CSV table of C-alpha atoms in Angstrom, one decimal:
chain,number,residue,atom,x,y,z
A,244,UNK,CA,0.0,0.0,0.0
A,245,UNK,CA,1.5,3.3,-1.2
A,246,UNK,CA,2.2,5.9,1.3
A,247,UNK,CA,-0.5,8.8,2.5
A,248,UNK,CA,-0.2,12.1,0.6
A,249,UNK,CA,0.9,14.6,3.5
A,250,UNK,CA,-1.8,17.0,5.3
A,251,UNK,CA,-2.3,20.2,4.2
A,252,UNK,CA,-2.5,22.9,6.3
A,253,UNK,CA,-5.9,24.5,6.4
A,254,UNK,CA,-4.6,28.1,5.8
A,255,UNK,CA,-3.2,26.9,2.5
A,256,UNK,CA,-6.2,25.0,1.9
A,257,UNK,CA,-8.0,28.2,2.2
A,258,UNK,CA,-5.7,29.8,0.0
A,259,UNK,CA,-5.8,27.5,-2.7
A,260,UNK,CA,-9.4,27.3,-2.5
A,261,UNK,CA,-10.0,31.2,-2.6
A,262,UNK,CA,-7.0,31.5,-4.9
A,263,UNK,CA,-8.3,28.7,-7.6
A,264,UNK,CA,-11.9,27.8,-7.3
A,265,UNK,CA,-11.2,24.2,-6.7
A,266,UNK,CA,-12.8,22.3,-4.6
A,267,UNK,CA,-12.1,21.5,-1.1
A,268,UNK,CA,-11.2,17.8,-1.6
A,269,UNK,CA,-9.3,19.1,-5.0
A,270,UNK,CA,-7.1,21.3,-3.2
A,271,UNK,CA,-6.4,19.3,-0.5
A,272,UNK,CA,-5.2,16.2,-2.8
A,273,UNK,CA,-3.0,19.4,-5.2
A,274,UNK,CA,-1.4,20.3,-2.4
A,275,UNK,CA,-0.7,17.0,-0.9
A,276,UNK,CA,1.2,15.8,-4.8
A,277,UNK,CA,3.0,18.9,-4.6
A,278,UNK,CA,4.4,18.6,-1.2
A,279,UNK,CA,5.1,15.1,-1.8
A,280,UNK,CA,6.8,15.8,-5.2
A,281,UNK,CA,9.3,18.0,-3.4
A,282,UNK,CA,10.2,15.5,-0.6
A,283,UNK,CA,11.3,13.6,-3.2
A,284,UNK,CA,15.4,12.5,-2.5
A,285,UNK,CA,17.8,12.6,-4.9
A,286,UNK,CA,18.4,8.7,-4.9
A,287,UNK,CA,14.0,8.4,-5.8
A,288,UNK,CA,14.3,11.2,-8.3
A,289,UNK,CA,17.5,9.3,-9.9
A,290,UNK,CA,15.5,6.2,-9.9
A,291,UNK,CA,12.3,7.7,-10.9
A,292,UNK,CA,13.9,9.8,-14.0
A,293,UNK,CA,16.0,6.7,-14.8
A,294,UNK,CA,13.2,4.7,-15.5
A,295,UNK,CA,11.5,7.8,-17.3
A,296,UNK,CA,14.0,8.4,-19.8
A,297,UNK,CA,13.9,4.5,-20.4
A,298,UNK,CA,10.7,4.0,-21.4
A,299,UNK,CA,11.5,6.4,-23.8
A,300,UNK,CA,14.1,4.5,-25.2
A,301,UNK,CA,17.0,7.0,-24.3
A,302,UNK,CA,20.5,5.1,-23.6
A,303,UNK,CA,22.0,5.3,-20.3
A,304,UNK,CA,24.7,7.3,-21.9
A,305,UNK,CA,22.8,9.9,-22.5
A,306,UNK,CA,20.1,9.8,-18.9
A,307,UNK,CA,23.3,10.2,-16.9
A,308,UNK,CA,24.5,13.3,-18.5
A,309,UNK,CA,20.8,14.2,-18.0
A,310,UNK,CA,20.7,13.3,-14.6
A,311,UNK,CA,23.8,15.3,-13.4
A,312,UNK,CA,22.4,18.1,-15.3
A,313,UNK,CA,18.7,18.0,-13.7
A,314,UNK,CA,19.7,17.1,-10.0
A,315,UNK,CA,21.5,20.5,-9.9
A,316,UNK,CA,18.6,22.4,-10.4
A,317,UNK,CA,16.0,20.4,-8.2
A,318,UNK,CA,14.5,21.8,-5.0
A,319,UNK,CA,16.6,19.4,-2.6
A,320,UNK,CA,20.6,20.4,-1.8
A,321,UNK,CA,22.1,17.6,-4.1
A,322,UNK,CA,25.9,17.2,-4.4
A,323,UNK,CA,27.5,17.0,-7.8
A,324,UNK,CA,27.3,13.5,-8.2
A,325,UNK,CA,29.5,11.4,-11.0
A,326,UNK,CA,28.1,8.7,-13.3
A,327,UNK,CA,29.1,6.2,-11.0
A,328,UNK,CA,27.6,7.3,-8.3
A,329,UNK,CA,24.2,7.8,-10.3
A,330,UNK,CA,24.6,4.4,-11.7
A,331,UNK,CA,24.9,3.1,-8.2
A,332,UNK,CA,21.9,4.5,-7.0
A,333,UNK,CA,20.0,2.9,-9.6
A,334,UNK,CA,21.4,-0.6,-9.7
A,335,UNK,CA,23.1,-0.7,-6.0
């Protein structure tokens, strides 16, 4: 069973609501993806992207370049990570 979505907190719920015209429920689950998007770590967003870009038939050669360039502009603090490292995260 996949994790809860996060609360939202009923002043942003508010906001969203006033702000939007969604509904209630609506804004709740918005706001719940979009915290939950940006908790994402750098080792899911690796894996998760990985597996993107590989469906899409894009060679590994070319996802990690991608990779080092995308994790650098992402919400959390990630280092400056080498292929090897981003190859490790996705096949341990």
């Amino acid at each position: 069973m996949p994790d809860p979505l996060p609360v939202a907190e009923p002043d942003l719920v508010r906001h969203v609501i006033a702000t939007t015209g969604l509904s209630p429920a609506t804004a709740t689950r918005v706001i719940a993806d979009v915290v939950a998007y940006f908790d994402e770590t750098v080792e899911d967003y690796v894996r998760r992207r990985h597996h993107e870009l590989r469906l899409r038939q894009v060679k590994n050669a070319q996802i990690w370049s991608a990779l080092a360039g995308e994790i650098t502009t992402r919400r959390f603090e990630a280092p400056v990570m080498t292929e090897r490292q981003l190859r490790r995260i996705v096949y341990g």
